[in-house]
Short mmCIF file of C-alpha atoms in Angstrom, two decimals:
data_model
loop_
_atom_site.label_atom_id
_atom_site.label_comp_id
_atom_site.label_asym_id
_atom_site.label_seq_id
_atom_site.Cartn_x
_atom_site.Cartn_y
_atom_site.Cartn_z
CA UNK F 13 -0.84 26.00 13.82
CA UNK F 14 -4.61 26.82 13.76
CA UNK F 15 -5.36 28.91 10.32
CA UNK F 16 -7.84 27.62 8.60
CA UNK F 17 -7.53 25.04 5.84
CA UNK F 18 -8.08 25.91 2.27
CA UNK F 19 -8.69 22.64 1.18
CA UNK F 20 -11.21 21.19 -1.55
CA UNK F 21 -11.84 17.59 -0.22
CA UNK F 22 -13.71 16.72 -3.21
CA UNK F 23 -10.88 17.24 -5.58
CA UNK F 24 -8.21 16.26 -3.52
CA UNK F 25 -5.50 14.42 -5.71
CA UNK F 26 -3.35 11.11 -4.62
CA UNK F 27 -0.17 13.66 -3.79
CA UNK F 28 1.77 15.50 -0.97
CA UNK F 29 0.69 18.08 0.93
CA UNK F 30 2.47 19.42 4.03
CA UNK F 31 0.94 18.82 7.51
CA UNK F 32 1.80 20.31 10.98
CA UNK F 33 3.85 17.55 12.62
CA UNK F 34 5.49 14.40 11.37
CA UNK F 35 7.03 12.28 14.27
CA UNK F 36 10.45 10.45 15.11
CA UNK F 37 12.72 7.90 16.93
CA UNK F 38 16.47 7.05 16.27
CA UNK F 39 18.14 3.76 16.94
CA UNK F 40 21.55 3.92 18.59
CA UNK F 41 23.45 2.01 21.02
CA UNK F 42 20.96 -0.73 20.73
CA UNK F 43 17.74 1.12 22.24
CA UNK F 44 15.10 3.08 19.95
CA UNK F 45 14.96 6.74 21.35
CA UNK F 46 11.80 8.64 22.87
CA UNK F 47 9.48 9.91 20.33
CA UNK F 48 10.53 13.00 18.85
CA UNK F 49 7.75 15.78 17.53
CA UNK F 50 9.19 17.96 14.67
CA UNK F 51 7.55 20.07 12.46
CA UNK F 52 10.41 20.34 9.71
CA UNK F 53 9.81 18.41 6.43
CA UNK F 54 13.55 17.81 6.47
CA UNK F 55 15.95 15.29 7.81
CA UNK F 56 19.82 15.34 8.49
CA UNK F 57 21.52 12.62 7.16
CA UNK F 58 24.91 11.34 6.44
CA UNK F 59 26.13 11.66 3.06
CA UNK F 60 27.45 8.00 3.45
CA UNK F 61 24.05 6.53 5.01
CA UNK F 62 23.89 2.79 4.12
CA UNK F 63 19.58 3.78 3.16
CA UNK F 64 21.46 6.05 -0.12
CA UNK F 65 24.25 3.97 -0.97
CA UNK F 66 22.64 0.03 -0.09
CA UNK F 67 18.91 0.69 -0.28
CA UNK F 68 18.46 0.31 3.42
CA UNK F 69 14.87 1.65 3.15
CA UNK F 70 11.25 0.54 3.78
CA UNK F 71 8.14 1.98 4.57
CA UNK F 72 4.31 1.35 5.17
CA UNK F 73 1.19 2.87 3.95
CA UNK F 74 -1.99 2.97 5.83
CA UNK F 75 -5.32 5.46 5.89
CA UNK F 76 -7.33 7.29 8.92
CA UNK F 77 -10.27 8.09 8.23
CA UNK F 78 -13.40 10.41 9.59
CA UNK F 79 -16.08 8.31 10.05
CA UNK F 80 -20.17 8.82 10.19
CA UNK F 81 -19.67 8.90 13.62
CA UNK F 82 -17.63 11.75 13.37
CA UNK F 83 -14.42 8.80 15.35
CA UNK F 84 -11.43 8.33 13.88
CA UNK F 85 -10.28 5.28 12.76
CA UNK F 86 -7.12 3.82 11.70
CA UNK F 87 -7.61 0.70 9.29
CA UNK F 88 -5.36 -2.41 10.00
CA UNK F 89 -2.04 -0.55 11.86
CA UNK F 90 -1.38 -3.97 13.88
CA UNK F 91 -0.82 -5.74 10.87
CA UNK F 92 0.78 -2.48 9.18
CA UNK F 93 2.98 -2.34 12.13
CA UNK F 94 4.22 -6.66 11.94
CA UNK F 95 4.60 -5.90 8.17
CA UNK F 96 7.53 -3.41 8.48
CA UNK F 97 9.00 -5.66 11.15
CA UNK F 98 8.98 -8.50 8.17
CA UNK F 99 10.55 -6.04 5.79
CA UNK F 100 13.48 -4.65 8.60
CA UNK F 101 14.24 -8.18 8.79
CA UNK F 102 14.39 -9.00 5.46
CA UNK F 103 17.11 -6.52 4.61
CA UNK F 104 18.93 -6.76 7.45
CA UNK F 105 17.66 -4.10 9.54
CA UNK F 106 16.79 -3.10 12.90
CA UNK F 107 12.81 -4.06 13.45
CA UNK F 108 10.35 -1.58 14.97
CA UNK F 109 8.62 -2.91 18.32
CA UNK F 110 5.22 -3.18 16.87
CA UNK F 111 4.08 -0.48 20.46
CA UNK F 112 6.54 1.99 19.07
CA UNK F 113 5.20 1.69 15.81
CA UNK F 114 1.30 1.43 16.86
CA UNK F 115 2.23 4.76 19.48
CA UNK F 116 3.85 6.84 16.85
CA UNK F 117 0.66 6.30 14.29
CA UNK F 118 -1.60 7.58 16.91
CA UNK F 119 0.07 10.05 18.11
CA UNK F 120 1.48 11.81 14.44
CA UNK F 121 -2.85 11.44 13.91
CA UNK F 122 -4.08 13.38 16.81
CA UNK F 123 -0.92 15.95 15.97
CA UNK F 124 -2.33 16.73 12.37
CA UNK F 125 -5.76 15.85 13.30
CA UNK F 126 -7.44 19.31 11.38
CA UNK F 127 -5.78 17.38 7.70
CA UNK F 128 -8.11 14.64 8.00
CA UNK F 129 -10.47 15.04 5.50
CA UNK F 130 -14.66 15.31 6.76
CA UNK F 131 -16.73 12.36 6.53
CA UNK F 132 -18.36 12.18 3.03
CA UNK F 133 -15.62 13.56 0.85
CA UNK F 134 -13.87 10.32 -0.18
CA UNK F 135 -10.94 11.44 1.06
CA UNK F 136 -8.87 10.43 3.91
CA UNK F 137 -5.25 11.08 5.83
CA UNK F 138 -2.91 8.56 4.29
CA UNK F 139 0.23 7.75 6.86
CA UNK F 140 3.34 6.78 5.89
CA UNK F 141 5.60 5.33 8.32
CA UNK F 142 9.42 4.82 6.33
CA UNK F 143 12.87 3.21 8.54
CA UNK F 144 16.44 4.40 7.09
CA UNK F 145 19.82 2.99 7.67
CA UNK F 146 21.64 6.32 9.01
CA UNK F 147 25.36 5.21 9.78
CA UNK F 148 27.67 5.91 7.18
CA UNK F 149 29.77 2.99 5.40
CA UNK F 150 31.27 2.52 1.73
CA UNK F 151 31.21 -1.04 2.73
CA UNK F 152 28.36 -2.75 2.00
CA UNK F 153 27.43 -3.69 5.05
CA UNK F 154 23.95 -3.12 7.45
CA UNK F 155 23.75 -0.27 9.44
CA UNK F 156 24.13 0.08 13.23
CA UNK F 157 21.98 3.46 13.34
CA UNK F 158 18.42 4.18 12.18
CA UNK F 159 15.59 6.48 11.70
CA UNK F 160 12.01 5.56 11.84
CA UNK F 161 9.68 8.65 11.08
CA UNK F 162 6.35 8.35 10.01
CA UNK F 163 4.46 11.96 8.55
CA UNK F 164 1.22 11.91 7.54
CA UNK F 165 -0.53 13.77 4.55
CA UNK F 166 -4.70 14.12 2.66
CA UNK F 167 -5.13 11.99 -0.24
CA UNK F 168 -7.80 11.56 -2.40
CA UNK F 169 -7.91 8.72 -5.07
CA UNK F 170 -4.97 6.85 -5.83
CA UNK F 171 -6.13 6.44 -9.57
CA UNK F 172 -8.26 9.58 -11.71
CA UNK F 173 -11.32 7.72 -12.06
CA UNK F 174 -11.55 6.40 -8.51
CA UNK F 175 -13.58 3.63 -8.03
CA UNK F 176 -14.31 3.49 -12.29
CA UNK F 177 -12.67 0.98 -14.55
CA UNK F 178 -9.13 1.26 -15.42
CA UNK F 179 -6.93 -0.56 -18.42
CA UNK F 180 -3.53 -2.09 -17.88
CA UNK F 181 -0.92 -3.75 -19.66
CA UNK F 182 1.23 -6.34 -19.45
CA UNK F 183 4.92 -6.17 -20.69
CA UNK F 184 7.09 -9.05 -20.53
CA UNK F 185 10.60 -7.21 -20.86
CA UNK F 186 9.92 -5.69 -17.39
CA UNK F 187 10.65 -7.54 -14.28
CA UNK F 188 9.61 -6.12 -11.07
CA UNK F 189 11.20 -7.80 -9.09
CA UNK F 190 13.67 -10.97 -8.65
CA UNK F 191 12.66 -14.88 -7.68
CA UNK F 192 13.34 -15.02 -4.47
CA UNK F 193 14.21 -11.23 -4.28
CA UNK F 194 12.66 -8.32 -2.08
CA UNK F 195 9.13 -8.71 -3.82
CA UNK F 196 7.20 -9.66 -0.77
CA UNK F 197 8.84 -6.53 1.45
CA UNK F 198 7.85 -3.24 0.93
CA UNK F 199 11.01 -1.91 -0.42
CA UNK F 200 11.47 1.35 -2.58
CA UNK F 201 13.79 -0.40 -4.63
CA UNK F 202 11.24 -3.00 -5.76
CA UNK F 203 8.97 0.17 -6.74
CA UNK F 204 11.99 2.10 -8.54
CA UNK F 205 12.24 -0.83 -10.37
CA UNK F 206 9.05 -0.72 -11.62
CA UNK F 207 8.93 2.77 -13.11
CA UNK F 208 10.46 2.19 -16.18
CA UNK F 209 7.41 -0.22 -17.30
CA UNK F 210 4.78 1.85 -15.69
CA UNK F 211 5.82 5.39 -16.96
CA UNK F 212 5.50 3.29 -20.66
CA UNK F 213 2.38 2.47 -19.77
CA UNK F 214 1.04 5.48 -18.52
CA UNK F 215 2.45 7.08 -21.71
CA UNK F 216 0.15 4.52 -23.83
CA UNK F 217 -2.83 5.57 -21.95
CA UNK F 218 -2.96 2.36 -19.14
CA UNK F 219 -2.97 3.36 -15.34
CA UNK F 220 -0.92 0.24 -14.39
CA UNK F 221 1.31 -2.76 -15.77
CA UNK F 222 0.29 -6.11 -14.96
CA UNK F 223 3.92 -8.00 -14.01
CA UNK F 224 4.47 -11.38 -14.38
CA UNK F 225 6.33 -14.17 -12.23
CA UNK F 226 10.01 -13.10 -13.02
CA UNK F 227 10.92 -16.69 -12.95
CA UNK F 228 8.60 -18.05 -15.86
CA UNK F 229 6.98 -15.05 -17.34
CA UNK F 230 3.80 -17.39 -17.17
CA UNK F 231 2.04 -16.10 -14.31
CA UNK F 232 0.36 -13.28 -12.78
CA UNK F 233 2.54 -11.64 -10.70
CA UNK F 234 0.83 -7.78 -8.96
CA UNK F 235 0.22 -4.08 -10.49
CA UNK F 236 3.32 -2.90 -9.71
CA UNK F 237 1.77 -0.73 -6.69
CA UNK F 238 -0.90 -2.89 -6.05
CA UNK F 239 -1.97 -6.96 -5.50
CA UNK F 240 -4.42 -8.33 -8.17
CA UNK F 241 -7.32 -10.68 -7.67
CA UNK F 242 -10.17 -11.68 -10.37
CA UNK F 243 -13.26 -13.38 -9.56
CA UNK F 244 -13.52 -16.66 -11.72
CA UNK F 245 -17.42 -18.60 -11.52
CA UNK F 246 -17.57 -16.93 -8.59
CA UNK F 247 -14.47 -17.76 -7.00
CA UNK F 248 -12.18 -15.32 -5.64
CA UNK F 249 -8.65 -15.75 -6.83
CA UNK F 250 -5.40 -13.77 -6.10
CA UNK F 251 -1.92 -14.95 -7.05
CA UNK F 252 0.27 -16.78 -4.95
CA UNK F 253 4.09 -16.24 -5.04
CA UNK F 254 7.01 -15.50 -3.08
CA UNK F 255 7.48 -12.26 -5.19
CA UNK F 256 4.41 -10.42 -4.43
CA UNK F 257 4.15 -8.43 -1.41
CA UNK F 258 1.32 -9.65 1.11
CA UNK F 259 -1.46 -6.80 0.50
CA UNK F 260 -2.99 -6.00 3.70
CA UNK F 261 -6.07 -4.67 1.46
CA UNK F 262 -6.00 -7.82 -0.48
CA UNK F 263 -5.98 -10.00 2.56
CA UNK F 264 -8.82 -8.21 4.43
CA UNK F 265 -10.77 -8.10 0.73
CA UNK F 266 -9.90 -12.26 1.03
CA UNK F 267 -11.60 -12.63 4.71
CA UNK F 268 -14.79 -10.19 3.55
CA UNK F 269 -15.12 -12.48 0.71
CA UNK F 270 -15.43 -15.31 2.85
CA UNK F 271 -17.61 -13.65 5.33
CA UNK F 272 -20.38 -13.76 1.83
CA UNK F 273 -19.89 -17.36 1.22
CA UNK F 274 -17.23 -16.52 -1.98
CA UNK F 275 -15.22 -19.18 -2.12
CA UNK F 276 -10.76 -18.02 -2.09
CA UNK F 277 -8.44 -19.18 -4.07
CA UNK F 278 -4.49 -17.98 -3.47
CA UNK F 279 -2.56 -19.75 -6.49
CA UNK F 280 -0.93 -19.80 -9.95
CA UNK F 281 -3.24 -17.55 -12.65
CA UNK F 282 -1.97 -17.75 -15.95
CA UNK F 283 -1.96 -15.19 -18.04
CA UNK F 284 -4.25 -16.86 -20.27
CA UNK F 285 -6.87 -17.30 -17.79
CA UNK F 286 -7.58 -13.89 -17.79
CA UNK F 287 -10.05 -14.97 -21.17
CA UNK F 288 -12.20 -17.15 -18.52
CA UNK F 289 -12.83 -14.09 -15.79
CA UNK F 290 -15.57 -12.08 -15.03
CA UNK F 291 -14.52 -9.39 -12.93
CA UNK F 292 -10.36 -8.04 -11.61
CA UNK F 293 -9.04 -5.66 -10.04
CA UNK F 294 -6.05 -3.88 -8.68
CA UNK F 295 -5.98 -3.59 -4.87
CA UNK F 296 -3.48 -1.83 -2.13
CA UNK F 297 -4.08 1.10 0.67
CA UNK F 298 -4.24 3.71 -1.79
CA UNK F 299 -6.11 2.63 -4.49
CA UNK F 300 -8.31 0.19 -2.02
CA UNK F 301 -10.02 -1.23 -5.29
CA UNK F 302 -9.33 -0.52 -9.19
CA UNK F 303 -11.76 -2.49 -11.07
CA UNK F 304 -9.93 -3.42 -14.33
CA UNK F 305 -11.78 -3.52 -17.64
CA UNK F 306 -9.47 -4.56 -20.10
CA UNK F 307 -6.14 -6.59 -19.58
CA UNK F 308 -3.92 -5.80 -22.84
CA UNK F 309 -0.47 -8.10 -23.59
CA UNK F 310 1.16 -5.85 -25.74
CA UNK F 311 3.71 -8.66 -26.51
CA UNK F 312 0.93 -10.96 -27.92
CA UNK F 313 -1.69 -8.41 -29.19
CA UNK F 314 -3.72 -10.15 -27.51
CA UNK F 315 -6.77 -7.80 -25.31
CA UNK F 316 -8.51 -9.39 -22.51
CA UNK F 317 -11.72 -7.60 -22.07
CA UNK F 318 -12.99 -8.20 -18.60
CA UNK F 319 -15.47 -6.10 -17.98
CA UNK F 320 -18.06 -6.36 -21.02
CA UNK F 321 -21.00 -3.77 -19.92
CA UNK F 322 -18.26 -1.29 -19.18
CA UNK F 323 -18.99 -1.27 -15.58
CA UNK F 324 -17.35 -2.66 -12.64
CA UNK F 325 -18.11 -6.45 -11.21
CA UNK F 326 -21.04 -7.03 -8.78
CA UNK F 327 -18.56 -9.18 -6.69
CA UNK F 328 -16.03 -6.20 -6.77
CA UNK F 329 -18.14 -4.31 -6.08
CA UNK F 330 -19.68 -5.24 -3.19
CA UNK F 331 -16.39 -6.22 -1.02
CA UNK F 332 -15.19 -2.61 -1.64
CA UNK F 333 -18.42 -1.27 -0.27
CA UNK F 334 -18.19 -3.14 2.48
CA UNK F 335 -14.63 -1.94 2.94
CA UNK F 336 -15.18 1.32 2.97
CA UNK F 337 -18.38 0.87 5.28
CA UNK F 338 -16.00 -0.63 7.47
CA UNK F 339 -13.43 2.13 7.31
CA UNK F 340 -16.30 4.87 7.67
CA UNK F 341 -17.74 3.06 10.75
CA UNK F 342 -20.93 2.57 8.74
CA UNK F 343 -20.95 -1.15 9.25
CA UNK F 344 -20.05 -3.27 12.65
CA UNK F 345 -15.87 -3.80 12.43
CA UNK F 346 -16.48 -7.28 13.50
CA UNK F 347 -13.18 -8.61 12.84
CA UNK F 348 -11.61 -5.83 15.05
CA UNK F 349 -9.59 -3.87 12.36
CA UNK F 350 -10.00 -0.67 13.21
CA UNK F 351 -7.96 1.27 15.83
CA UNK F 352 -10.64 4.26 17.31
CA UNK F 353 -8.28 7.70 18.09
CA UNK F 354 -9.39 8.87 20.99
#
């Protein structure tokens, strides 16, 4: 599959787009099966498969990128890869060894290595590694058979206006998620649930809905699709709850923050807090950072404008540069989170 690409980097949307090879392994009889190279965009699967009857389904989402150097470089798949295991075992599945997982990245990479996008387009080749339950039951019950694939497609930026400030909402008849739920997993049912809120939103001209703590409906919760964090007097702070799902972007945005002396805070935010911040933004693997400029709770009327000058935060704005340099292989990867594809 050499033909050339007819791609436009530059305008590359946040979408689907089919590559050459995705790559697979089946669980059965208690062993994980050899890696399995297909280039269908198709699977077989039972009609009575526990992942569409039980919602026996989770996945990951991480980035390779092209850097200056002209290297490839996966961002963070070790602690992509202990993630999923965390999710398998919340819902009662079988986990992926973390070598399986970490072999099957690479190799699903080099397969569809022409799709990742040149070094200075802003784009990159987003991977998305997804477990099913397979073996069929009207019982609810956990599977005994699975299949772990992972394919791998060119994104550009998650939201229109990239790295520009976005508005969101907060509705308070929406809950994400439950206390004590699936929220910190990465489950599609915890993302189904949100569409309802966020397709309102969208329709009202926000990019995202600001959730609060199911439990209270007094605290910050995450953006549906991504963590939050604000930067308070120049303190770092980011929501701590069972319910939100530990952002791998959030976590290495927490560590670069300390790196530049910015103190972290991981706690309650109320909602009214939002009046005393100076910068926020939404954060995950696909949107890396969406500075926020305007908080609106449509409940209350009340608009929290965050980002007076209309332009996002120096604080912001400097730990997603740094990401990104990082990513590239601009800037010295001195915490070691980038895997090099050789």
């Amino acid at each position: 599959m050499n033909e050339p690409l007819n791609i436009d980097w530059a305008t590359l949307p946040f979408g689907y787009l089919k590559t050459d090879y995705n790559v697979r392994s089946y669980f059965k009889d208690g062993k994980w099966s050899d890696i399995e190279v297909s280039d269908s965009e198709n699977i077989n699967i039972h009609m009575a498969a526990t992942s569409l009857h039980y919602g026996q389904e989770i996945f990951e989402g991480l980035k390779a990128f092209r850097g200056v150097d002209g290297k490839i470089r996966i961002f963070r798949l070790h602690e992509n890869a202990q993630r999923m295991r965390e999710s398998a075992m919340g819902l009662c599945m079988e986990p992926i060894p973390v070598e399986l997982f970490e072999e099957m990245v690479v190799k699903v990479v080099k397969l569809n290595e022409r799709f990742i996008p040149p070094y200075g387009t802003g784009a990159s080749l987003y991977i998305r590694p997804f477990e099913i339950g397979t073996s069929a039951s009207v019982g609810v019950r956990k599977a005994s058979e699975y299949l772990f694939m992972v394919l791998v497609t060119p994104v550009g930026p998650y939201f229109k206006t990239g790295f520009g400030l976005t508005n969101i909402c907060i509705f308070r008849e929406y809950d994400r998620v439950a206390p004590k739920g699936t929220g910190r997993w990465k489950v599609g049912g915890n993302y189904a649930a949100a569409l309802a809120a966020g397709e309102r939103a969208h329709a009202m001209g926000y990019s995202a809905v600001l959730f609060l703590d199911p439990k209270e409906k007094k605290y910050l919760d995450e953006c549906g699709p991504a963590n939050f964090f604000a930067i308070k007097d120049g303190v770092y702070i980011t929501p701590e709850s069972e319910s939100i799902l530990p952002s791998i972007t959030n976590k290495s945005f927490m560590q670069l923050a300390k790196d530049m002396g910015i103190k972290v805070e991981q706690r309650h935010i109320t909602v009214e807090e939002l009046a005393e911040v100076q910068e926020a933004a939404a954060c995950g693997t696909a949107a890396v950072a969406s500075p926020i400029g305007e908080v609106d709770d449509i409940d209350t009327g009340h608009k929290y404008v965050i980002a007076t000058d209309g332009k996002p935060g120096p604080v912001t704005t400097a730990l997603y540069k740094k990401l990104r340099a990082i990513q590239y292989g601009e800037e010295p990867d001195v915490h070691g989170w980038c895997t090099i594809v050789e």
